[in-house]
Amino acid sequence: MFWTGELIARSAPVRRRLAGASLLSPLLERATAAYLGLAIGDALGATVEFMTPSEIRQQYGVHRDIIGGGWLRLKAGQVTDDTTMSLALGDAILAHGRIDAKAAADAFDAWMRAKPVDIGNTIRRNLITYRKTGNPEAPLSEHDAGNGAAMRVLPVALATYSQPADGIRIANAAQAHTTHHNALSDAACEVLILMVQDFLACKDTTTVEHERLIPFIDRYPVFSYNRKRRDNPSGYVVETLQAVLQAFFTTNNFEDCLVDVINRGGDADTTGAITGMLAGARYGLAAIPRRWCNDLESDTYRRCRDQAQALIGVSKSSA
C-alpha cells in the first residue's frame, strides 16, 4: 500500500522501528502524510512566492519541482516559517503533554530568536509584544486576519484528534492568539483542524464538503470558494482559504492539488503548506510523489514524520 522503501531507507532507526510500512495504522499513516504534505507544499511553493501566475508561466511553464530559490533564495528542499513554526509548536505540545498558551508563545519566541529564514509582520509584532508584557494572548484586532495561525494548525489537529469540538476550539485559541487574535483567523483555523481530523478518520472528500464545508460557508460566507478562481492569493486568511479550497475540491489527487494551488502564485508557500496538509490527510502516503519526498531536506522529513506520530500519541493519552 505504501512506498515501503521510501520510509524505511531514510535511516537505520527507522528501519529498526518499521519492519514495513504496514506497521503504520491508517491513522498514523494519514497523520504522517499530512505533516509531510505540509512541508512539501511549503518547499514547493516557496520558489514562486509573491509571483503572479503569468510570471510563473513565463519562468517555469508549470512549476512542479522542488528546486529552492525564490525571493528567499532557499536551498532545494528547504522549508519556511509554515513548517518550522508548526514543528516549534509541536515540540512545545510534546514537552507539556497538552496545548498551553505560554508554552506556545515561548516556543515561537525561541523560534524567532533563532533568526528564521522568514517571518510575517503580524507574528513578529505580537511576539515582540509578548516579550514586553509576558501575556501570551495578543490583543483582539480586526487587522490581524492573516494566515499565520492557520498555517501552523496541524499539531493542534493531531494532538486533539477525536476530542470534543469545544476542547479543540480552546486548544486552537491557545496557539493562534499568541500572534493572531482575530475572528476570521479563528474560523479558518478551526475548520482546517476539523477537516484534517475528518480525513484522518477516513471520511471521503464529498462527505467532508457537505458535512463540514457547506455549513462553514453558510456561517462565514466571506470564505465562499465557489466564486471566480482565486489567483495570486495574499496573506489575508480569507484569500488563502479560498485558494486552498478551490484547488482541493476541484482536483482528485495529491500532486494535481498542490500543483494547482502553487501555480496561482501569491503567498504560495502558505497556500501550498495548507493544501499539502489537507491533501496528505485525505490521500495518504502512497499518493505523495516519491521525488518530492526525496527532495525534502532529510532532517525536515524526519522531524515531520516523527512528530506526527508522537502528536497522535498525545491525542490518545488525552482521550
PDB file of C-alpha atoms in Angstrom:
ATOM      1  CA  MET A   1       0.000   0.000   0.000  1.00  0.00           C
ATOM      2  CA  PHE A   2       2.817   2.411   0.871  1.00  0.00           C
ATOM      3  CA  TRP A   3       6.167   3.111  -0.707  1.00  0.00           C
ATOM      4  CA  THR A   4       7.837   0.995   1.957  1.00  0.00           C
ATOM      5  CA  GLY A   5      11.398   1.520   0.805  1.00  0.00           C
ATOM      6  CA  GLU A   6      10.857   5.261   0.863  1.00  0.00           C
ATOM      7  CA  LEU A   7      10.005   5.213   4.560  1.00  0.00           C
ATOM      8  CA  ILE A   8      12.433   2.557   5.707  1.00  0.00           C
ATOM      9  CA  ALA A   9      15.527   3.699   3.818  1.00  0.00           C
ATOM     10  CA  ARG A  10      15.566   7.107   5.467  1.00  0.00           C
ATOM     11  CA  SER A  11      17.669   5.970   8.406  1.00  0.00           C
ATOM     12  CA  ALA A  12      18.755   2.935  10.390  1.00  0.00           C
ATOM     13  CA  PRO A  13      16.497   3.832  13.355  1.00  0.00           C
ATOM     14  CA  VAL A  14      13.516   3.959  11.007  1.00  0.00           C
ATOM     15  CA  ARG A  15      14.490   0.600   9.576  1.00  0.00           C
ATOM     16  CA  ARG A  16      14.529  -0.927  13.040  1.00  0.00           C
ATOM     17  CA  ARG A  17      11.307   0.746  14.124  1.00  0.00           C
ATOM     18  CA  LEU A  18       9.341  -0.100  10.989  1.00  0.00           C
ATOM     19  CA  ALA A  19       9.804  -3.595   9.647  1.00  0.00           C
ATOM     20  CA  GLY A  20       7.425  -2.422   6.945  1.00  0.00           C
ATOM     21  CA  ALA A  21       5.041   0.426   6.294  1.00  0.00           C
ATOM     22  CA  SER A  22       2.184  -1.951   7.029  1.00  0.00           C
ATOM     23  CA  LEU A  23       3.040  -1.414  10.718  1.00  0.00           C
ATOM     24  CA  LEU A  24       1.542   2.062  10.426  1.00  0.00           C
ATOM     25  CA  SER A  25      -2.138   2.156  11.267  1.00  0.00           C
ATOM     26  CA  PRO A  26      -4.363   4.080   8.835  1.00  0.00           C
ATOM     27  CA  LEU A  27      -4.496   6.910  11.383  1.00  0.00           C
ATOM     28  CA  LEU A  28      -0.712   7.178  11.754  1.00  0.00           C
ATOM     29  CA  GLU A  29      -0.209   6.810   8.018  1.00  0.00           C
ATOM     30  CA  ARG A  30      -2.534   9.719   7.243  1.00  0.00           C
ATOM     31  CA  ALA A  31      -1.140  11.844  10.068  1.00  0.00           C
ATOM     32  CA  THR A  32       2.371  11.325   8.697  1.00  0.00           C
ATOM     33  CA  ALA A  33       1.209  12.137   5.174  1.00  0.00           C
ATOM     34  CA  ALA A  34      -0.429  15.344   6.411  1.00  0.00           C
ATOM     35  CA  TYR A  35       2.801  16.556   8.030  1.00  0.00           C
ATOM     36  CA  LEU A  36       4.964  15.619   5.059  1.00  0.00           C
ATOM     37  CA  GLY A  37       2.368  17.216   2.789  1.00  0.00           C
ATOM     38  CA  LEU A  38       2.627  20.457   4.740  1.00  0.00           C
ATOM     39  CA  ALA A  39       6.420  20.543   4.404  1.00  0.00           C
ATOM     40  CA  ILE A  40       6.375  19.572   0.734  1.00  0.00           C
ATOM     41  CA  GLY A  41       3.778  22.212  -0.101  1.00  0.00           C
ATOM     42  CA  ASP A  42       5.851  24.785   1.751  1.00  0.00           C
ATOM     43  CA  ALA A  43       9.107  23.862  -0.012  1.00  0.00           C
ATOM     44  CA  LEU A  44       7.438  23.672  -3.424  1.00  0.00           C
ATOM     45  CA  GLY A  45       5.506  26.911  -3.043  1.00  0.00           C
ATOM     46  CA  ALA A  46       8.370  28.986  -1.636  1.00  0.00           C
ATOM     47  CA  THR A  47      10.038  29.072  -5.057  1.00  0.00           C
ATOM     48  CA  VAL A  48       7.159  31.063  -6.556  1.00  0.00           C
ATOM     49  CA  GLU A  49       6.012  33.045  -3.526  1.00  0.00           C
ATOM     50  CA  PHE A  50       4.901  36.584  -4.477  1.00  0.00           C
ATOM     51  CA  MET A  51       4.955  35.775  -8.198  1.00  0.00           C
ATOM     52  CA  THR A  52       1.843  36.121 -10.361  1.00  0.00           C
ATOM     53  CA  PRO A  53       0.511  33.174 -12.382  1.00  0.00           C
ATOM     54  CA  SER A  54       1.739  34.774 -15.613  1.00  0.00           C
ATOM     55  CA  GLU A  55       5.228  35.294 -14.158  1.00  0.00           C
ATOM     56  CA  ILE A  56       5.297  31.649 -13.080  1.00  0.00           C
ATOM     57  CA  ARG A  57       4.279  30.511 -16.570  1.00  0.00           C
ATOM     58  CA  GLN A  58       6.947  32.665 -18.194  1.00  0.00           C
ATOM     59  CA  GLN A  59       9.716  31.386 -15.924  1.00  0.00           C
ATOM     60  CA  TYR A  60       8.719  27.770 -15.241  1.00  0.00           C
ATOM     61  CA  GLY A  61       5.849  26.820 -17.524  1.00  0.00           C
ATOM     62  CA  VAL A  62       4.112  24.773 -14.848  1.00  0.00           C
ATOM     63  CA  HIS A  63       6.026  24.811 -11.569  1.00  0.00           C
ATOM     64  CA  ARG A  64       6.068  21.271 -10.185  1.00  0.00           C
ATOM     65  CA  ASP A  65       9.576  20.550  -8.854  1.00  0.00           C
ATOM     66  CA  ILE A  66      11.223  21.339  -5.513  1.00  0.00           C
ATOM     67  CA  ILE A  67      14.185  23.433  -6.653  1.00  0.00           C
ATOM     68  CA  GLY A  68      14.573  26.112  -3.985  1.00  0.00           C
ATOM     69  CA  GLY A  69      15.404  29.657  -4.981  1.00  0.00           C
ATOM     70  CA  GLY A  70      12.632  32.235  -4.961  1.00  0.00           C
ATOM     71  CA  TRP A  71      12.884  35.581  -3.216  1.00  0.00           C
ATOM     72  CA  LEU A  72      14.268  33.858  -0.099  1.00  0.00           C
ATOM     73  CA  ARG A  73      16.993  32.101  -2.146  1.00  0.00           C
ATOM     74  CA  LEU A  74      16.331  28.795  -0.450  1.00  0.00           C
ATOM     75  CA  LYS A  75      18.228  25.582  -0.949  1.00  0.00           C
ATOM     76  CA  ALA A  76      16.273  22.869  -2.732  1.00  0.00           C
ATOM     77  CA  GLY A  77      14.135  21.098  -0.148  1.00  0.00           C
ATOM     78  CA  GLN A  78      14.375  23.874   2.428  1.00  0.00           C
ATOM     79  CA  VAL A  79      11.165  24.951   4.167  1.00  0.00           C
ATOM     80  CA  THR A  80       9.970  28.279   5.546  1.00  0.00           C
ATOM     81  CA  ASP A  81       8.065  29.536   8.579  1.00  0.00           C
ATOM     82  CA  ASP A  82       4.971  27.473   7.781  1.00  0.00           C
ATOM     83  CA  THR A  83       6.768  24.240   8.604  1.00  0.00           C
ATOM     84  CA  THR A  84       9.258  25.487  11.182  1.00  0.00           C
ATOM     85  CA  MET A  85       6.589  27.201  13.302  1.00  0.00           C
ATOM     86  CA  SER A  86       4.471  24.050  13.134  1.00  0.00           C
ATOM     87  CA  LEU A  87       7.408  21.992  14.344  1.00  0.00           C
ATOM     88  CA  ALA A  88       8.136  24.505  17.131  1.00  0.00           C
ATOM     89  CA  LEU A  89       4.516  24.275  18.268  1.00  0.00           C
ATOM     90  CA  GLY A  90       4.560  20.502  18.054  1.00  0.00           C
ATOM     91  CA  ASP A  91       7.692  20.338  20.200  1.00  0.00           C
ATOM     92  CA  ALA A  92       6.014  22.533  22.828  1.00  0.00           C
ATOM     93  CA  ILE A  93       2.920  20.313  22.865  1.00  0.00           C
ATOM     94  CA  LEU A  94       5.012  17.189  23.268  1.00  0.00           C
ATOM     95  CA  ALA A  95       7.093  18.750  26.050  1.00  0.00           C
ATOM     96  CA  HIS A  96       3.992  19.704  28.065  1.00  0.00           C
ATOM     97  CA  GLY A  97       1.629  16.917  27.037  1.00  0.00           C
ATOM     98  CA  ARG A  98      -1.003  19.478  26.070  1.00  0.00           C
ATOM     99  CA  ILE A  99      -1.518  22.737  24.177  1.00  0.00           C
ATOM    100  CA  ASP A 100      -0.542  25.559  26.510  1.00  0.00           C
ATOM    101  CA  ALA A 101      -0.625  29.231  25.505  1.00  0.00           C
ATOM    102  CA  LYS A 102       2.526  30.293  27.339  1.00  0.00           C
ATOM    103  CA  ALA A 103       4.449  27.253  26.161  1.00  0.00           C
ATOM    104  CA  ALA A 104       3.397  28.024  22.583  1.00  0.00           C
ATOM    105  CA  ALA A 105       4.386  31.687  22.931  1.00  0.00           C
ATOM    106  CA  ASP A 106       7.752  30.714  24.433  1.00  0.00           C
ATOM    107  CA  ALA A 107       8.348  28.241  21.598  1.00  0.00           C
ATOM    108  CA  PHE A 108       7.516  30.852  18.972  1.00  0.00           C
ATOM    109  CA  ASP A 109       9.696  33.428  20.709  1.00  0.00           C
ATOM    110  CA  ALA A 110      12.638  31.000  20.745  1.00  0.00           C
ATOM    111  CA  TRP A 111      11.961  30.260  17.089  1.00  0.00           C
ATOM    112  CA  MET A 112      12.099  33.979  16.261  1.00  0.00           C
ATOM    113  CA  ARG A 113      15.301  34.479  18.272  1.00  0.00           C
ATOM    114  CA  ALA A 114      16.911  31.746  16.162  1.00  0.00           C
ATOM    115  CA  LYS A 115      16.517  34.040  13.128  1.00  0.00           C
ATOM    116  CA  PRO A 116      14.230  32.005  10.857  1.00  0.00           C
ATOM    117  CA  VAL A 117      14.529  32.357   7.129  1.00  0.00           C
ATOM    118  CA  ASP A 118      11.195  34.187   7.010  1.00  0.00           C
ATOM    119  CA  ILE A 119       8.745  35.719   9.485  1.00  0.00           C
ATOM    120  CA  GLY A 120       5.461  37.543   8.953  1.00  0.00           C
ATOM    121  CA  ASN A 121       4.959  41.092  10.200  1.00  0.00           C
ATOM    122  CA  THR A 122       1.994  40.224  12.429  1.00  0.00           C
ATOM    123  CA  ILE A 123       3.891  37.356  14.024  1.00  0.00           C
ATOM    124  CA  ARG A 124       6.961  39.495  14.638  1.00  0.00           C
ATOM    125  CA  ARG A 125       4.959  42.378  16.095  1.00  0.00           C
ATOM    126  CA  ASN A 126       2.922  40.284  18.501  1.00  0.00           C
ATOM    127  CA  LEU A 127       5.861  38.175  19.643  1.00  0.00           C
ATOM    128  CA  ILE A 128       7.793  41.359  20.434  1.00  0.00           C
ATOM    129  CA  THR A 129       4.766  42.493  22.449  1.00  0.00           C
ATOM    130  CA  TYR A 130       4.815  39.154  24.271  1.00  0.00           C
ATOM    131  CA  ARG A 131       8.438  39.713  25.231  1.00  0.00           C
ATOM    132  CA  LYS A 132       7.486  43.037  26.782  1.00  0.00           C
ATOM    133  CA  THR A 133       4.281  42.004  28.557  1.00  0.00           C
ATOM    134  CA  GLY A 134       4.582  38.279  29.234  1.00  0.00           C
ATOM    135  CA  ASN A 135       0.943  37.933  28.127  1.00  0.00           C
ATOM    136  CA  PRO A 136       0.706  35.039  25.616  1.00  0.00           C
ATOM    137  CA  GLU A 137      -2.565  36.362  24.180  1.00  0.00           C
ATOM    138  CA  ALA A 138      -2.209  39.140  21.635  1.00  0.00           C
ATOM    139  CA  PRO A 139      -4.816  41.906  21.699  1.00  0.00           C
ATOM    140  CA  LEU A 140      -8.001  41.250  19.750  1.00  0.00           C
ATOM    141  CA  SER A 141      -7.550  43.004  16.398  1.00  0.00           C
ATOM    142  CA  GLU A 142      -9.573  43.199  13.211  1.00  0.00           C
ATOM    143  CA  HIS A 143      -6.302  43.877  11.389  1.00  0.00           C
ATOM    144  CA  ASP A 144      -4.702  40.534  12.317  1.00  0.00           C
ATOM    145  CA  ALA A 145      -6.679  38.355   9.894  1.00  0.00           C
ATOM    146  CA  GLY A 146      -3.546  36.968   8.261  1.00  0.00           C
ATOM    147  CA  ASN A 147      -2.857  33.297   7.600  1.00  0.00           C
ATOM    148  CA  GLY A 148      -0.003  32.943  10.104  1.00  0.00           C
ATOM    149  CA  ALA A 149      -2.021  30.994  12.671  1.00  0.00           C
ATOM    150  CA  ALA A 150      -3.804  28.853  10.084  1.00  0.00           C
ATOM    151  CA  MET A 151      -0.542  27.684   8.540  1.00  0.00           C
ATOM    152  CA  ARG A 152       0.534  26.001  11.803  1.00  0.00           C
ATOM    153  CA  VAL A 153      -2.674  24.268  12.927  1.00  0.00           C
ATOM    154  CA  LEU A 154      -1.572  20.727  12.113  1.00  0.00           C
ATOM    155  CA  PRO A 155      -0.010  19.948  15.522  1.00  0.00           C
ATOM    156  CA  VAL A 156      -3.294  21.012  17.138  1.00  0.00           C
ATOM    157  CA  ALA A 157      -5.302  18.837  14.750  1.00  0.00           C
ATOM    158  CA  LEU A 158      -3.163  15.802  15.569  1.00  0.00           C
ATOM    159  CA  ALA A 159      -2.925  16.371  19.337  1.00  0.00           C
ATOM    160  CA  THR A 160      -6.702  16.900  19.692  1.00  0.00           C
ATOM    161  CA  TYR A 161      -7.826  14.154  17.341  1.00  0.00           C
ATOM    162  CA  SER A 162     -11.187  12.644  18.432  1.00  0.00           C
ATOM    163  CA  GLN A 163     -11.623  15.220  21.193  1.00  0.00           C
ATOM    164  CA  PRO A 164     -14.787  17.374  21.662  1.00  0.00           C
ATOM    165  CA  ALA A 165     -15.248  20.476  19.495  1.00  0.00           C
ATOM    166  CA  ASP A 166     -15.161  22.849  22.480  1.00  0.00           C
ATOM    167  CA  GLY A 167     -11.803  21.479  23.556  1.00  0.00           C
ATOM    168  CA  ILE A 168     -10.451  21.837  20.026  1.00  0.00           C
ATOM    169  CA  ARG A 169     -11.607  25.452  19.914  1.00  0.00           C
ATOM    170  CA  ILE A 170      -9.881  26.247  23.219  1.00  0.00           C
ATOM    171  CA  ALA A 171      -6.719  24.440  22.150  1.00  0.00           C
ATOM    172  CA  ASN A 172      -6.543  26.323  18.872  1.00  0.00           C
ATOM    173  CA  ALA A 173      -7.064  29.677  20.577  1.00  0.00           C
ATOM    174  CA  ALA A 174      -4.145  28.896  22.891  1.00  0.00           C
ATOM    175  CA  GLN A 175      -1.745  28.726  19.951  1.00  0.00           C
ATOM    176  CA  ALA A 176      -3.436  31.055  17.467  1.00  0.00           C
ATOM    177  CA  HIS A 177      -3.968  34.023  19.783  1.00  0.00           C
ATOM    178  CA  THR A 178      -0.274  34.272  20.549  1.00  0.00           C
ATOM    179  CA  THR A 179       0.025  36.097  17.233  1.00  0.00           C
ATOM    180  CA  HIS A 180      -3.402  36.269  15.549  1.00  0.00           C
ATOM    181  CA  HIS A 181      -6.329  37.157  17.810  1.00  0.00           C
ATOM    182  CA  ASN A 182      -8.978  37.602  15.159  1.00  0.00           C
ATOM    183  CA  ALA A 183     -12.379  36.039  14.486  1.00  0.00           C
ATOM    184  CA  LEU A 184     -11.715  35.218  10.815  1.00  0.00           C
ATOM    185  CA  SER A 185      -8.369  33.672  11.653  1.00  0.00           C
ATOM    186  CA  ASP A 186     -10.033  31.577  14.369  1.00  0.00           C
ATOM    187  CA  ALA A 187     -12.744  30.405  11.992  1.00  0.00           C
ATOM    188  CA  ALA A 188     -10.227  29.367   9.337  1.00  0.00           C
ATOM    189  CA  CYS A 189      -8.041  27.571  11.873  1.00  0.00           C
ATOM    190  CA  GLU A 190     -10.935  25.647  13.364  1.00  0.00           C
ATOM    191  CA  VAL A 191     -12.378  24.453  10.075  1.00  0.00           C
ATOM    192  CA  LEU A 192      -8.940  23.343   8.881  1.00  0.00           C
ATOM    193  CA  ILE A 193      -8.386  21.385  12.096  1.00  0.00           C
ATOM    194  CA  LEU A 194     -11.760  19.680  11.775  1.00  0.00           C
ATOM    195  CA  MET A 195     -11.216  18.903   8.085  1.00  0.00           C
ATOM    196  CA  VAL A 196      -7.849  17.303   8.818  1.00  0.00           C
ATOM    197  CA  GLN A 197      -9.457  15.237  11.558  1.00  0.00           C
ATOM    198  CA  ASP A 198     -12.278  14.190   9.213  1.00  0.00           C
ATOM    199  CA  PHE A 199      -9.731  12.904   6.717  1.00  0.00           C
ATOM    200  CA  LEU A 200      -7.723  11.181   9.449  1.00  0.00           C
ATOM    201  CA  ALA A 201     -10.945   9.339  10.208  1.00  0.00           C
ATOM    202  CA  CYS A 202     -11.002   8.224   6.543  1.00  0.00           C
ATOM    203  CA  LYS A 203     -14.001  10.314   5.504  1.00  0.00           C
ATOM    204  CA  ASP A 204     -14.166  10.986   1.779  1.00  0.00           C
ATOM    205  CA  THR A 205     -13.973  14.360   0.069  1.00  0.00           C
ATOM    206  CA  THR A 206     -17.672  14.586  -0.795  1.00  0.00           C
ATOM    207  CA  THR A 207     -18.723  13.827   2.765  1.00  0.00           C
ATOM    208  CA  VAL A 208     -16.359  16.435   4.198  1.00  0.00           C
ATOM    209  CA  GLU A 209     -17.506  19.042   1.708  1.00  0.00           C
ATOM    210  CA  HIS A 210     -21.177  18.523   2.503  1.00  0.00           C
ATOM    211  CA  GLU A 211     -20.932  17.906   6.234  1.00  0.00           C
ATOM    212  CA  ARG A 212     -18.114  20.321   7.094  1.00  0.00           C
ATOM    213  CA  LEU A 213     -17.581  22.935   4.379  1.00  0.00           C
ATOM    214  CA  ILE A 214     -21.128  23.838   3.390  1.00  0.00           C
ATOM    215  CA  PRO A 215     -22.192  24.592   6.989  1.00  0.00           C
ATOM    216  CA  PHE A 216     -18.958  26.547   7.467  1.00  0.00           C
ATOM    217  CA  ILE A 217     -19.593  28.669   4.366  1.00  0.00           C
ATOM    218  CA  ASP A 218     -23.186  29.240   5.440  1.00  0.00           C
ATOM    219  CA  ARG A 219     -21.884  30.621   8.731  1.00  0.00           C
ATOM    220  CA  TYR A 220     -18.967  32.539   7.204  1.00  0.00           C
ATOM    221  CA  PRO A 221     -19.957  33.409   3.616  1.00  0.00           C
ATOM    222  CA  VAL A 222     -16.868  35.579   3.211  1.00  0.00           C
ATOM    223  CA  PHE A 223     -14.898  32.331   2.755  1.00  0.00           C
ATOM    224  CA  SER A 224     -17.026  31.103  -0.167  1.00  0.00           C
ATOM    225  CA  TYR A 225     -14.728  29.181  -2.537  1.00  0.00           C
ATOM    226  CA  ASN A 226     -17.085  28.584  -5.457  1.00  0.00           C
ATOM    227  CA  ARG A 227     -16.616  32.014  -6.996  1.00  0.00           C
ATOM    228  CA  LYS A 228     -14.129  33.151  -9.618  1.00  0.00           C
ATOM    229  CA  ARG A 229     -10.798  31.330  -9.354  1.00  0.00           C
ATOM    230  CA  ARG A 230      -8.639  32.924  -6.647  1.00  0.00           C
ATOM    231  CA  ASP A 231      -5.287  33.620  -8.285  1.00  0.00           C
ATOM    232  CA  ASN A 232      -2.392  35.463  -6.626  1.00  0.00           C
ATOM    233  CA  PRO A 233      -3.842  34.992  -3.104  1.00  0.00           C
ATOM    234  CA  SER A 234      -2.418  37.300  -0.458  1.00  0.00           C
ATOM    235  CA  GLY A 235      -1.641  36.556   3.168  1.00  0.00           C
ATOM    236  CA  TYR A 236      -5.217  37.538   4.108  1.00  0.00           C
ATOM    237  CA  VAL A 237      -6.669  34.361   5.581  1.00  0.00           C
ATOM    238  CA  VAL A 238      -9.862  34.625   3.518  1.00  0.00           C
ATOM    239  CA  GLU A 239      -7.964  34.684   0.207  1.00  0.00           C
ATOM    240  CA  THR A 240      -5.682  31.922   1.423  1.00  0.00           C
ATOM    241  CA  LEU A 241      -8.537  29.617   2.353  1.00  0.00           C
ATOM    242  CA  GLN A 242     -10.455  30.359  -0.847  1.00  0.00           C
ATOM    243  CA  ALA A 243      -7.467  29.350  -2.984  1.00  0.00           C
ATOM    244  CA  VAL A 244      -6.851  26.231  -0.886  1.00  0.00           C
ATOM    245  CA  LEU A 245     -10.454  25.077  -1.025  1.00  0.00           C
ATOM    246  CA  GLN A 246     -10.792  25.745  -4.743  1.00  0.00           C
ATOM    247  CA  ALA A 247      -7.677  23.720  -5.517  1.00  0.00           C
ATOM    248  CA  PHE A 248      -8.550  20.932  -3.113  1.00  0.00           C
ATOM    249  CA  PHE A 249     -12.160  20.416  -4.193  1.00  0.00           C
ATOM    250  CA  THR A 250     -11.549  20.684  -7.954  1.00  0.00           C
ATOM    251  CA  THR A 251      -8.805  18.030  -8.101  1.00  0.00           C
ATOM    252  CA  ASN A 252      -8.737  14.371  -7.118  1.00  0.00           C
ATOM    253  CA  ASN A 253      -5.141  13.554  -6.214  1.00  0.00           C
ATOM    254  CA  PHE A 254      -2.267  14.921  -4.130  1.00  0.00           C
ATOM    255  CA  GLU A 255       0.011  16.087  -6.938  1.00  0.00           C
ATOM    256  CA  ASP A 256      -2.598  17.858  -9.050  1.00  0.00           C
ATOM    257  CA  CYS A 257      -3.969  19.557  -5.961  1.00  0.00           C
ATOM    258  CA  LEU A 258      -0.602  21.017  -4.943  1.00  0.00           C
ATOM    259  CA  VAL A 259       0.434  21.978  -8.466  1.00  0.00           C
ATOM    260  CA  ASP A 260      -2.894  23.771  -8.928  1.00  0.00           C
ATOM    261  CA  VAL A 261      -2.653  25.936  -5.814  1.00  0.00           C
ATOM    262  CA  ILE A 262       1.061  26.724  -6.074  1.00  0.00           C
ATOM    263  CA  ASN A 263       0.816  27.894  -9.675  1.00  0.00           C
ATOM    264  CA  ARG A 264      -1.695  30.504  -8.549  1.00  0.00           C
ATOM    265  CA  GLY A 265       1.285  32.340  -7.053  1.00  0.00           C
ATOM    266  CA  GLY A 266       0.877  34.910  -4.308  1.00  0.00           C
ATOM    267  CA  ASP A 267       1.514  33.557  -0.818  1.00  0.00           C
ATOM    268  CA  ALA A 268       2.349  30.222  -2.396  1.00  0.00           C
ATOM    269  CA  ASP A 269       4.381  28.695   0.423  1.00  0.00           C
ATOM    270  CA  THR A 270       1.428  29.024   2.798  1.00  0.00           C
ATOM    271  CA  THR A 271      -1.297  28.004   0.355  1.00  0.00           C
ATOM    272  CA  GLY A 272       0.980  25.101  -0.585  1.00  0.00           C
ATOM    273  CA  ALA A 273       1.561  24.105   3.048  1.00  0.00           C
ATOM    274  CA  ILE A 274      -2.128  24.180   3.990  1.00  0.00           C
ATOM    275  CA  THR A 275      -3.186  22.393   0.813  1.00  0.00           C
ATOM    276  CA  GLY A 276      -0.460  19.785   1.262  1.00  0.00           C
ATOM    277  CA  MET A 277      -1.624  19.200   4.829  1.00  0.00           C
ATOM    278  CA  LEU A 278      -5.218  18.586   3.722  1.00  0.00           C
ATOM    279  CA  ALA A 279      -4.243  16.517   0.699  1.00  0.00           C
ATOM    280  CA  GLY A 280      -1.846  14.383   2.724  1.00  0.00           C
ATOM    281  CA  ALA A 281      -4.546  13.644   5.295  1.00  0.00           C
ATOM    282  CA  ARG A 282      -7.024  12.876   2.516  1.00  0.00           C
ATOM    283  CA  TYR A 283      -4.943  10.817   0.064  1.00  0.00           C
ATOM    284  CA  GLY A 284      -2.283   9.268   2.325  1.00  0.00           C
ATOM    285  CA  LEU A 285       1.404   8.468   1.928  1.00  0.00           C
ATOM    286  CA  ALA A 286       1.060   6.377  -1.203  1.00  0.00           C
ATOM    287  CA  ALA A 287      -0.274   9.391  -3.094  1.00  0.00           C
ATOM    288  CA  ILE A 288       2.717  11.663  -2.381  1.00  0.00           C
ATOM    289  CA  PRO A 289       5.169  11.651  -5.302  1.00  0.00           C
ATOM    290  CA  ARG A 290       8.431   9.971  -4.327  1.00  0.00           C
ATOM    291  CA  ARG A 291      10.522  12.684  -5.958  1.00  0.00           C
ATOM    292  CA  TRP A 292       9.052  15.312  -3.631  1.00  0.00           C
ATOM    293  CA  CYS A 293       9.864  13.272  -0.535  1.00  0.00           C
ATOM    294  CA  ASN A 294      13.372  12.604  -1.846  1.00  0.00           C
ATOM    295  CA  ASP A 295      13.891  16.337  -2.426  1.00  0.00           C
ATOM    296  CA  LEU A 296      12.737  17.422   1.040  1.00  0.00           C
ATOM    297  CA  GLU A 297      15.610  18.085   3.468  1.00  0.00           C
ATOM    298  CA  SER A 298      16.231  14.865   5.384  1.00  0.00           C
ATOM    299  CA  ASP A 299      16.036  16.463   8.825  1.00  0.00           C
ATOM    300  CA  THR A 300      12.717  18.093   7.976  1.00  0.00           C
ATOM    301  CA  TYR A 301      11.412  14.794   6.658  1.00  0.00           C
ATOM    302  CA  ARG A 302      12.435  13.006   9.851  1.00  0.00           C
ATOM    303  CA  ARG A 303      11.051  15.631  12.216  1.00  0.00           C
ATOM    304  CA  CYS A 304       7.706  15.817  10.435  1.00  0.00           C
ATOM    305  CA  ARG A 305       7.341  12.042  10.351  1.00  0.00           C
ATOM    306  CA  ASP A 306       8.298  11.524  13.988  1.00  0.00           C
ATOM    307  CA  GLN A 307       6.306  14.454  15.333  1.00  0.00           C
ATOM    308  CA  ALA A 308       3.149  13.426  13.507  1.00  0.00           C
ATOM    309  CA  GLN A 309       3.161  10.042  15.169  1.00  0.00           C
ATOM    310  CA  ALA A 310       4.083  11.420  18.600  1.00  0.00           C
ATOM    311  CA  LEU A 311       1.273  14.004  18.490  1.00  0.00           C
ATOM    312  CA  ILE A 312      -1.269  11.295  17.723  1.00  0.00           C
ATOM    313  CA  GLY A 313       0.018   9.675  20.902  1.00  0.00           C
ATOM    314  CA  VAL A 314      -0.856  12.842  22.812  1.00  0.00           C
ATOM    315  CA  SER A 315      -4.414  12.691  21.470  1.00  0.00           C
ATOM    316  CA  LYS A 316      -4.782   9.108  22.650  1.00  0.00           C
ATOM    317  CA  SER A 317      -3.443   9.852  26.121  1.00  0.00           C
ATOM    318  CA  SER A 318      -5.834  12.797  26.470  1.00  0.00           C
ATOM    319  CA  ALA A 319      -8.913  10.941  25.255  1.00  0.00           C
TER     320      ALA A 319
END
